[in-house]
CSV table of C-alpha atoms in Angstrom, one decimal:
chain,number,residue,atom,x,y,z
A,567,MET,CA,12.4,-30.0,-44.3
A,568,ALA,CA,11.5,-32.6,-41.7
A,569,ASN,CA,15.3,-33.0,-40.8
A,570,GLU,CA,15.5,-29.1,-40.4
A,571,GLU,CA,12.5,-29.2,-38.0
A,572,SER,CA,14.0,-32.0,-36.0
A,573,GLN,CA,17.2,-30.2,-35.6
A,574,ASN,CA,15.6,-27.0,-34.6
A,575,PRO,CA,16.2,-26.8,-30.8
A,576,GLU,CA,13.0,-24.6,-30.5
A,577,ASN,CA,10.8,-27.5,-31.7
A,578,ASN,CA,12.4,-30.0,-29.3
A,579,ARG,CA,11.9,-27.8,-26.2
A,580,SER,CA,10.9,-30.1,-23.3
A,581,TRP,CA,7.6,-29.5,-21.4
A,582,ALA,CA,9.6,-29.3,-18.2
A,583,ASN,CA,11.2,-26.0,-19.6
A,584,LEU,CA,7.9,-24.1,-20.1
A,585,PRO,CA,8.0,-20.5,-18.9
A,586,VAL,CA,6.9,-20.1,-15.3
A,587,GLU,CA,4.3,-17.5,-16.4
A,588,ILE,CA,2.6,-20.2,-18.6
A,589,LEU,CA,2.8,-22.8,-15.9
A,590,ARG,CA,1.0,-20.5,-13.5
A,591,VAL,CA,-1.8,-19.9,-16.0
A,592,ILE,CA,-2.3,-23.6,-16.4
A,593,ARG,CA,-2.0,-24.1,-12.6
A,594,ASN,CA,-4.8,-21.6,-12.0
A,595,LYS,CA,-7.2,-23.4,-14.2
A,596,LEU,CA,-6.8,-26.7,-12.5
A,597,GLN,CA,-8.8,-28.2,-9.5
A,598,SER,CA,-7.1,-29.4,-6.3
A,599,SER,CA,-7.4,-33.1,-7.5
A,600,THR,CA,-5.7,-32.3,-10.8
A,601,LEU,CA,-3.0,-30.3,-9.2
A,602,ILE,CA,-1.7,-33.6,-7.6
A,603,ARG,CA,-0.8,-34.8,-11.2
A,604,PHE,CA,0.4,-31.4,-12.2
A,605,ARG,CA,3.0,-31.4,-9.4
A,606,ALA,CA,4.1,-35.0,-10.5
A,607,VAL,CA,5.4,-34.1,-13.9
A,608,CYS,CA,8.8,-32.9,-12.7
A,609,LYS,CA,10.5,-30.9,-9.9
A,610,ARG,CA,10.0,-27.5,-11.6
A,611,TRP,CA,6.3,-28.1,-12.1
A,612,SER,CA,6.0,-29.3,-8.5
A,613,GLN,CA,7.5,-26.0,-7.2
A,614,THR,CA,5.1,-24.0,-9.3
A,615,GLY,CA,2.1,-26.1,-8.2
A,616,ASN,CA,3.0,-25.6,-4.5
A,617,GLU,CA,2.9,-21.8,-5.0
A,618,LYS,CA,0.0,-19.8,-3.5
A,619,ARG,CA,-2.6,-19.7,-6.2
A,620,ARG,CA,-3.4,-16.1,-7.3
A,621,ILE,CA,-6.9,-15.3,-8.6
A,622,SER,CA,-7.3,-11.5,-8.9
A,623,ASN,CA,-11.2,-11.4,-8.6
A,624,LEU,CA,-11.2,-13.2,-5.2
A,625,PRO,CA,-12.4,-10.5,-2.5
A,626,TRP,CA,-10.1,-9.7,0.2
A,627,PRO,CA,-11.0,-9.8,3.9
A,628,ILE,CA,-10.7,-6.4,5.5
A,629,VAL,CA,-10.9,-5.3,9.2
A,630,ASN,CA,-11.8,-1.9,10.3
A,631,THR,CA,-10.6,-0.6,13.7
A,632,CYS,CA,-10.4,2.8,15.4
A,633,LYS,CA,-7.4,3.4,17.8
A,634,ARG,CA,-6.5,6.4,19.9
A,635,ARG,CA,-3.0,7.9,19.4
A,636,LEU,CA,-1.8,10.5,22.0
A,637,THR,CA,0.1,13.4,20.9
A,638,GLU,CA,2.0,16.2,22.9
A,639,LYS,CA,-1.2,18.3,23.2
A,640,LEU,CA,-4.3,16.4,22.2
A,641,PRO,CA,-5.5,12.8,21.6
A,642,ARG,CA,-6.1,11.8,18.0
A,643,PHE,CA,-8.2,9.1,16.7
A,644,ILE,CA,-6.8,6.9,13.8
A,645,MET,CA,-8.9,4.9,11.6
A,646,LYS,CA,-7.1,1.8,10.7
A,647,HIS,CA,-7.8,-0.6,7.9
A,648,GLU,CA,-6.1,-4.0,7.6
A,649,PHE,CA,-6.8,-5.8,4.3
A,650,TYR,CA,-5.5,-9.3,3.7
A,651,ASP,CA,-4.4,-10.9,0.6
A,652,PRO,CA,-5.3,-14.7,1.1
A,653,HIS,CA,-3.1,-15.8,-1.8
A,654,GLU,CA,0.0,-14.0,-0.8
A,655,GLY,CA,-0.5,-14.4,2.9
A,656,LYS,CA,0.3,-10.7,3.4
A,657,THR,CA,-1.6,-8.2,5.5
A,658,HIS,CA,-1.5,-4.5,4.3
A,659,GLN,CA,-2.3,-1.7,6.6
A,660,THR,CA,-3.5,1.9,6.0
A,661,TYR,CA,-4.1,4.6,8.6
A,662,PHE,CA,-6.3,7.8,8.4
A,663,GLU,CA,-6.4,10.4,10.9
A,664,ILE,CA,-9.9,11.4,11.7
A,665,PRO,CA,-10.3,15.2,11.3
A,666,GLU,CA,-11.1,17.2,14.4
A,667,SER,CA,-14.3,18.4,12.7
A,668,SER,CA,-15.4,14.8,12.5
A,669,SER,CA,-14.6,13.9,16.0
A,670,TYR,CA,-16.5,15.7,18.7
A,671,LEU,CA,-14.3,14.2,21.3
A,672,ALA,CA,-10.8,14.9,20.1
A,673,TYR,CA,-10.4,17.2,23.1
A,674,ASN,CA,-11.4,14.7,25.7
A,675,SER,CA,-9.3,11.6,26.2
A,676,ASP,CA,-11.9,10.1,28.7
A,677,LEU,CA,-14.5,9.7,25.9
A,678,GLN,CA,-14.8,6.5,23.7
A,679,TYR,CA,-14.8,6.6,20.0
A,680,ASN,CA,-16.0,3.9,17.8
A,681,SER,CA,-16.4,3.1,14.0
A,682,ARG,CA,-18.4,0.5,12.2
A,683,VAL,CA,-18.1,-0.5,8.5
A,684,LEU,CA,-21.7,-0.6,7.0
A,685,ALA,CA,-21.0,-1.5,3.4
A,686,SER,CA,-18.4,-2.0,0.6
A,687,LYS,CA,-18.3,-1.6,-3.1
A,688,LYS,CA,-15.7,-0.9,-5.7
A,689,GLY,CA,-12.9,-0.7,-3.1
A,690,TRP,CA,-14.7,1.8,-1.2
A,691,VAL,CA,-16.1,1.3,2.5
A,692,LEU,CA,-19.0,3.2,4.0
A,693,VAL,CA,-18.1,3.8,7.7
A,694,GLU,CA,-20.3,4.9,10.6
A,695,GLU,CA,-18.3,6.9,13.1
A,696,GLU,CA,-19.8,7.1,16.5
A,697,SER,CA,-19.1,9.2,19.5
A,698,PRO,CA,-21.2,9.7,22.7
A,699,VAL,CA,-22.4,13.0,21.2
A,700,SER,CA,-23.5,11.8,17.6
A,701,ARG,CA,-22.8,9.8,14.6
A,702,ILE,CA,-21.6,10.8,11.2
A,703,ILE,CA,-21.2,8.7,7.9
A,704,ASN,CA,-18.0,8.8,5.8
A,705,LEU,CA,-16.7,7.0,2.7
A,706,TYR,CA,-13.2,5.6,2.7
A,707,ASN,CA,-10.9,4.1,0.1
A,708,PRO,CA,-8.3,2.3,2.2
A,709,PHE,CA,-6.1,1.5,-0.8
A,710,VAL,CA,-5.5,5.1,-1.7
A,711,ASN,CA,-6.2,6.7,1.8
A,712,ASP,CA,-8.9,8.9,0.4
A,713,VAL,CA,-12.2,10.1,2.2
A,714,ILE,CA,-15.4,11.4,1.0
A,715,PRO,CA,-17.4,13.0,3.8
A,716,LEU,CA,-21.2,12.7,3.7
A,717,PRO,CA,-23.5,15.3,5.2
A,718,GLY,CA,-25.4,15.4,8.4
A,719,THR,CA,-25.0,14.2,12.0
A,720,PHE,CA,-27.4,11.4,13.5
A,721,CYS,CA,-28.4,10.4,16.9
A,722,HIS,CA,-29.7,6.8,16.1
A,723,GLU,CA,-27.5,3.8,15.2
A,724,VAL,CA,-27.6,2.9,11.7
A,725,ASP,CA,-29.3,-0.5,11.0
A,726,ALA,CA,-28.3,-1.1,7.4
A,727,ALA,CA,-26.7,0.9,4.6
A,728,ASN,CA,-25.5,0.5,1.0
A,729,PHE,CA,-24.7,2.4,-2.1
A,730,SER,CA,-25.6,1.9,-5.7
A,731,GLY,CA,-22.2,2.0,-7.4
A,732,SER,CA,-18.8,3.7,-7.6
A,733,PRO,CA,-18.7,6.7,-5.4
A,734,THR,CA,-16.7,8.6,-8.0
A,735,SER,CA,-19.8,8.6,-10.3
A,736,PRO,CA,-22.2,11.6,-9.9
A,737,ASP,CA,-25.2,9.1,-10.1
A,738,CYS,CA,-24.2,7.1,-7.1
A,739,VAL,CA,-27.0,6.9,-4.6
A,740,PHE,CA,-26.4,6.2,-0.8
A,741,PHE,CA,-29.0,4.4,1.4
A,742,MET,CA,-29.2,3.9,5.1
A,743,SER,CA,-32.0,2.8,7.6
A,744,PHE,CA,-32.6,3.2,11.2
A,745,HIS,CA,-35.5,2.6,13.7
A,746,CYS,CA,-36.4,4.8,16.8
A,747,ASN,CA,-40.0,3.6,17.6
A,748,ARG,CA,-41.6,0.2,17.9
A,749,GLY,CA,-42.6,-0.8,14.3
A,750,ARG,CA,-41.4,2.5,12.7
A,751,THR,CA,-38.5,2.2,10.1
A,752,HIS,CA,-36.7,5.1,8.4
A,753,ILE,CA,-34.8,5.0,5.1
A,754,GLY,CA,-32.7,7.9,4.0
A,755,THR,CA,-31.2,8.5,0.4
A,756,TYR,CA,-28.5,10.9,-0.6
A,757,ARG,CA,-26.9,11.9,-3.9
A,758,PHE,CA,-24.0,14.3,-4.4
A,759,ALA,CA,-26.5,16.8,-5.9
A,760,ASP,CA,-28.5,16.9,-2.7
A,761,GLU,CA,-27.8,19.2,0.0
A,762,ASP,CA,-28.8,16.7,2.8
A,763,TRP,CA,-30.3,13.2,3.3
A,764,ILE,CA,-33.9,12.8,2.2
A,765,TRP,CA,-36.0,10.7,4.6
A,766,SER,CA,-39.0,8.4,4.2
A,767,THR,CA,-40.9,6.7,7.2
A,768,TYR,CA,-42.8,3.6,7.2
A,769,ALA,CA,-44.9,2.1,10.1
A,770,VAL,CA,-44.2,-1.7,9.9
A,771,PRO,CA,-47.1,-3.6,11.4
A,772,VAL,CA,-45.7,-5.7,14.3
A,773,LEU,CA,-48.7,-8.1,14.0
A,774,GLY,CA,-48.9,-8.6,17.8
A,775,ARG,CA,-45.4,-9.9,18.1
A,776,GLU,CA,-44.6,-8.2,21.4
A,777,ASP,CA,-41.3,-10.0,21.9
A,778,ASP,CA,-40.1,-9.7,18.3
A,779,VAL,CA,-39.8,-6.0,17.9
A,780,ASP,CA,-36.2,-6.6,16.4
A,781,LYS,CA,-37.9,-8.6,13.5
A,782,VAL,CA,-39.1,-5.4,11.9
A,783,VAL,CA,-35.6,-3.9,12.0
A,784,ILE,CA,-33.9,-3.8,8.5
A,785,LYS,CA,-30.8,-6.1,8.6
A,786,SER,CA,-29.5,-5.9,5.0
A,787,MET,CA,-30.2,-4.0,1.8
A,788,VAL,CA,-29.2,-4.0,-1.8
A,789,TYR,CA,-29.8,-1.8,-4.8
A,790,ASN,CA,-31.2,-3.2,-8.1
A,791,GLU,CA,-30.0,-0.8,-10.8
A,792,GLY,CA,-32.2,-2.2,-13.5
A,793,GLU,CA,-35.4,-1.4,-11.5
A,794,ALA,CA,-33.9,1.6,-9.6
A,795,MET,CA,-35.2,-0.1,-6.5
A,796,LEU,CA,-33.9,-0.6,-3.1
A,797,TYR,CA,-34.6,-4.1,-1.6
A,798,PHE,CA,-34.3,-4.9,2.2
A,799,VAL,CA,-34.9,-7.8,4.6
A,800,PHE,CA,-35.9,-8.0,8.1
A,801,GLN,CA,-34.5,-10.4,10.6
A,802,ASP,CA,-37.1,-13.0,10.1
A,803,GLY,CA,-36.5,-13.2,6.3
A,804,THR,CA,-39.4,-10.9,5.3
A,805,LEU,CA,-38.6,-8.9,2.1
A,806,GLY,CA,-39.4,-5.4,1.4
A,807,SER,CA,-38.8,-2.8,-1.4
A,808,PHE,CA,-38.4,1.0,-1.5
A,809,ASP,CA,-38.7,3.1,-4.7
A,810,PHE,CA,-36.6,6.1,-3.7
A,811,LEU,CA,-37.8,8.1,-6.7
A,812,GLU,CA,-41.4,7.7,-5.9
A,813,LYS,CA,-41.0,7.2,-2.1
A,814,LYS,CA,-43.1,4.0,-2.4
A,815,TRP,CA,-42.8,1.1,0.1
A,816,ASN,CA,-43.8,-2.5,-0.4
A,817,ILE,CA,-43.5,-5.4,2.1
A,818,PHE,CA,-43.9,-8.9,0.8
A,819,TRP,CA,-45.6,-10.6,3.9
A,820,GLY,CA,-45.6,-14.3,3.9
A,821,THR,CA,-41.9,-14.8,3.1
A,822,GLU,CA,-41.0,-15.9,6.6
A,823,PHE,CA,-39.0,-19.2,7.5
A,824,ASP,CA,-40.1,-21.9,9.9
A,825,HIS,CA,-36.7,-22.1,11.4
A,826,PRO,CA,-34.7,-19.7,13.7
A,827,ILE,CA,-32.2,-17.4,11.8
A,828,GLU,CA,-29.2,-15.8,13.3
A,829,SER,CA,-28.2,-13.6,10.4
A,830,VAL,CA,-29.6,-12.6,7.0
A,831,HIS,CA,-27.7,-11.2,4.0
A,832,LEU,CA,-29.2,-9.9,0.8
A,833,VAL,CA,-27.3,-10.1,-2.5
A,834,GLU,CA,-28.2,-8.7,-6.0
A,835,ALA,CA,-27.0,-10.6,-9.0
A,836,LYS,CA,-28.0,-9.7,-12.6
A,837,GLY,CA,-31.4,-8.4,-11.4
A,838,GLU,CA,-32.1,-11.3,-9.1
A,839,ILE,CA,-32.5,-11.0,-5.4
A,840,LEU,CA,-30.9,-13.7,-3.3
A,841,LEU,CA,-30.9,-14.2,0.5
A,842,ALA,CA,-28.3,-16.0,2.6
A,843,THR,CA,-29.4,-17.2,6.0
A,844,CYS,CA,-27.4,-18.5,8.7
A,845,ILE,CA,-28.4,-20.9,11.5
A,846,VAL,CA,-26.0,-21.5,14.4
A,847,ASN,CA,-26.1,-24.9,16.2
A,848,GLN,CA,-24.7,-25.2,19.7
A,849,GLU,CA,-23.6,-28.5,21.0
A,850,GLU,CA,-21.1,-29.9,23.6
A,851,ASP,CA,-17.7,-30.7,22.0
A,852,ASN,CA,-16.9,-34.1,23.6
A,853,ARG,CA,-13.9,-34.5,21.3
A,854,THR,CA,-11.9,-31.5,22.6
A,855,ARG,CA,-13.8,-31.1,25.9
A,856,ARG,CA,-13.7,-27.4,25.6
A,857,GLY,CA,-17.4,-26.7,26.3
A,858,ILE,CA,-19.8,-25.4,23.6
A,859,LYS,CA,-19.1,-26.1,19.9
A,860,TYR,CA,-20.6,-23.8,17.3
A,861,ASP,CA,-21.6,-24.9,13.8
A,862,CYS,CA,-23.0,-22.6,11.1
A,863,HIS,CA,-25.5,-24.1,8.6
A,864,TRP,CA,-26.1,-21.8,5.5
A,865,ASN,CA,-29.0,-21.6,3.2
A,866,VAL,CA,-29.3,-19.6,0.0
A,867,TYR,CA,-32.7,-18.6,-1.6
A,868,TRP,CA,-33.7,-16.5,-4.5
A,869,PHE,CA,-36.9,-14.5,-4.7
A,870,ASP,CA,-39.5,-16.0,-6.9
A,871,ARG,CA,-41.7,-13.1,-8.2
A,872,SER,CA,-44.2,-15.5,-9.5
A,873,CYS,CA,-45.2,-16.7,-6.1
A,874,TRP,CA,-43.6,-13.9,-4.0
A,875,SER,CA,-41.7,-16.3,-1.8
A,876,TRP,CA,-38.1,-17.5,-1.2
A,877,VAL,CA,-37.0,-20.7,-3.2
A,878,SER,CA,-33.9,-22.7,-2.2
A,879,GLN,CA,-30.8,-22.1,-4.4
A,880,TRP,CA,-27.7,-24.4,-4.8
A,881,LEU,CA,-25.5,-21.8,-6.4
A,882,GLU,CA,-24.2,-24.1,-9.0
A,883,GLY,CA,-21.5,-22.3,-10.9
A,884,TRP,CA,-21.4,-19.5,-8.3
A,885,THR,CA,-19.7,-18.5,-5.1
A,886,LEU,CA,-21.1,-16.3,-2.4
A,887,PHE,CA,-19.0,-14.2,-0.1
A,888,VAL,CA,-21.0,-13.1,2.9
A,889,SER,CA,-20.6,-10.2,5.2
A,890,ASP,CA,-22.1,-6.8,5.7
A,891,ALA,CA,-20.8,-6.4,2.3
A,892,SER,CA,-21.6,-9.4,0.2
A,893,PHE,CA,-20.6,-10.6,-3.3
A,894,LEU,CA,-21.8,-13.2,-5.6
A,895,LEU,CA,-19.2,-14.1,-8.2
A,896,PRO,CA,-19.0,-16.8,-10.9
A,897,THR,CA,-17.0,-19.7,-9.9
A,898,SER,CA,-14.9,-19.5,-13.1
A,899,GLU,CA,-13.6,-16.2,-11.7
A,900,VAL,CA,-12.7,-17.3,-8.2
A,901,GLY,CA,-11.7,-21.0,-8.7
A,902,GLU,CA,-13.6,-24.2,-9.2
A,903,ASP,CA,-12.9,-25.5,-5.8
A,904,LEU,CA,-15.3,-22.8,-4.5
A,905,ASP,CA,-18.3,-23.9,-6.6
A,906,GLY,CA,-21.5,-23.7,-4.6
A,907,CYS,CA,-19.8,-22.4,-1.5
A,908,VAL,CA,-20.4,-19.6,1.0
A,909,CYS,CA,-17.4,-17.9,2.4
A,910,TYR,CA,-18.0,-16.0,5.6
A,911,PHE,CA,-16.5,-14.9,8.9
A,912,PHE,CA,-17.4,-17.1,11.9
A,913,ARG,CA,-18.1,-15.0,15.0
A,914,ASN,CA,-16.3,-12.1,13.2
A,915,MET,CA,-13.0,-14.0,13.9
A,916,TYR,CA,-12.2,-16.6,11.3
A,917,TRP,CA,-12.6,-17.0,7.6
A,918,ARG,CA,-14.6,-20.3,6.8
A,919,ILE,CA,-15.9,-21.9,3.7
A,920,TYR,CA,-19.3,-23.7,3.8
A,921,SER,CA,-20.2,-26.0,0.8
A,922,LEU,CA,-24.0,-26.0,0.2
A,923,ARG,CA,-23.6,-29.3,-1.7
A,924,ASP,CA,-21.9,-31.2,1.0
A,925,GLU,CA,-23.4,-29.2,3.8
A,926,TRP,CA,-20.1,-29.1,5.5
A,927,TYR,CA,-16.9,-27.1,5.8
A,928,ILE,CA,-13.8,-26.7,3.6
A,929,LEU,CA,-10.7,-25.4,5.3
A,930,PRO,CA,-9.0,-22.5,3.3
A,931,GLU,CA,-5.6,-24.1,3.8
A,932,SER,CA,-6.7,-27.3,1.8
A,933,LEU,CA,-7.0,-25.0,-1.1
A,934,GLY,CA,-3.5,-23.7,-0.8
A,935,TRP,CA,-4.7,-20.4,0.7
A,936,ASN,CA,-4.2,-18.9,4.1
A,937,ALA,CA,-7.2,-18.4,6.4
A,938,VAL,CA,-7.9,-15.2,8.3
A,939,GLU,CA,-6.7,-16.0,11.9
A,940,GLY,CA,-5.8,-13.9,14.8
A,941,SER,CA,-2.1,-14.5,14.0
A,942,VAL,CA,-2.6,-13.0,10.5
A,943,ILE,CA,-4.5,-10.0,11.3
A,944,GLU,CA,-3.0,-8.7,14.4
A,945,GLU,CA,-4.8,-9.0,17.7
A,946,SER,CA,-6.7,-5.9,18.9
A,947,SER,CA,-5.3,-4.0,21.8
A,948,LYS,CA,-7.2,-2.1,24.5
A,949,ALA,CA,-6.8,1.1,22.5
A,950,GLU,CA,-8.8,-0.5,19.5
A,951,VAL,CA,-12.5,-0.8,19.4
A,952,GLY,CA,-15.1,-1.8,16.9
A,953,ARG,CA,-13.3,-4.5,14.9
A,954,LYS,CA,-15.3,-5.7,12.0
A,955,TYR,CA,-14.6,-8.1,9.3
A,956,LEU,CA,-16.0,-7.9,5.8
A,957,TRP,CA,-15.2,-8.6,2.2
A,958,ILE,CA,-13.8,-5.9,-0.1
A,959,GLU,CA,-13.0,-6.1,-3.8
A,960,PRO,CA,-9.2,-6.1,-4.5
A,961,PRO,CA,-7.4,-2.8,-5.3
A,962,TYR,CA,-9.9,-1.1,-7.8
A,963,THR,CA,-8.9,1.2,-10.6
A,964,GLU,CA,-11.4,3.2,-12.6
A,965,SER,CA,-11.7,2.3,-16.3
């Protein structure tokens, strides 16, 4: 029997001849340091190890632009979405022609049209379309080129927006906020069963801060499904909540920070509320002699309900993707190299990775991935306005 087994070629198959699919599964579970030994096994393993690593759960960078396209009779405005697969190094583009009913300026080529992505979830993006006349809110799926129009026109710019889940669900709730008077904030909610948006107003105390009116403007919001509660944050880190069923507001004063903050981003994860804050340091770059050098320093906190304050969080075992649409994902789903890291867009131009543990940056190229540079996502032209990067989940299919 032993002789039969030794003579069976199936039992003597070399490790070097493992199927490529199995090699890729092994490779995707290895950290960068272990990949060096993986590539050293043989030429075939080396070729597999040098391939771009594919992890399906890694969010994709997407940029939204609006460009004017002239036809024989009338100008048309095109919503363009470019989404980038960092593993394959490929940029995909989709176009959607804005209906005349949505664009009040389709008949006047001198007017400007702008669009701004407000939020993203389940492969859908919530977009504010702006003209000199008014604003409307629409929902787009750039992967299937589908649109869901939301009701109403608005005269104020949206400060923040979000939605509770998949827009294909009848239970999906949409939220948005804006301010129009000093210290007065408005939150609107909409469900598909409603005829229009339902608004609630709160007079936020400015507390004598004459020069800090912007601090009472909502900058980011998330929905906690377990509590049926909307959480939001002001520029200075003050947290608030809004019960849209009871129309009740609550502001957790005393959660401010003792350092300046450039941007704040709320994230909801398994019922917990997290806050990512960015501090931008400016200094003269003596090495390159190119003037000012900008460095972003990120901090992450979770809201401790026992003391109603923010507590520093290191994100061990987690990775945070920050933009107007932010995601917190287990490191096991996106790659161990991103453990405890914040992935963000610097100055709305470049994809960068910041390690909370090392308090320094990791280049995406060092992980075998491509960064989002101007050469990857094509440069904007004069006909394009309102470019905005954010993270979006990869092509999403309803189960």
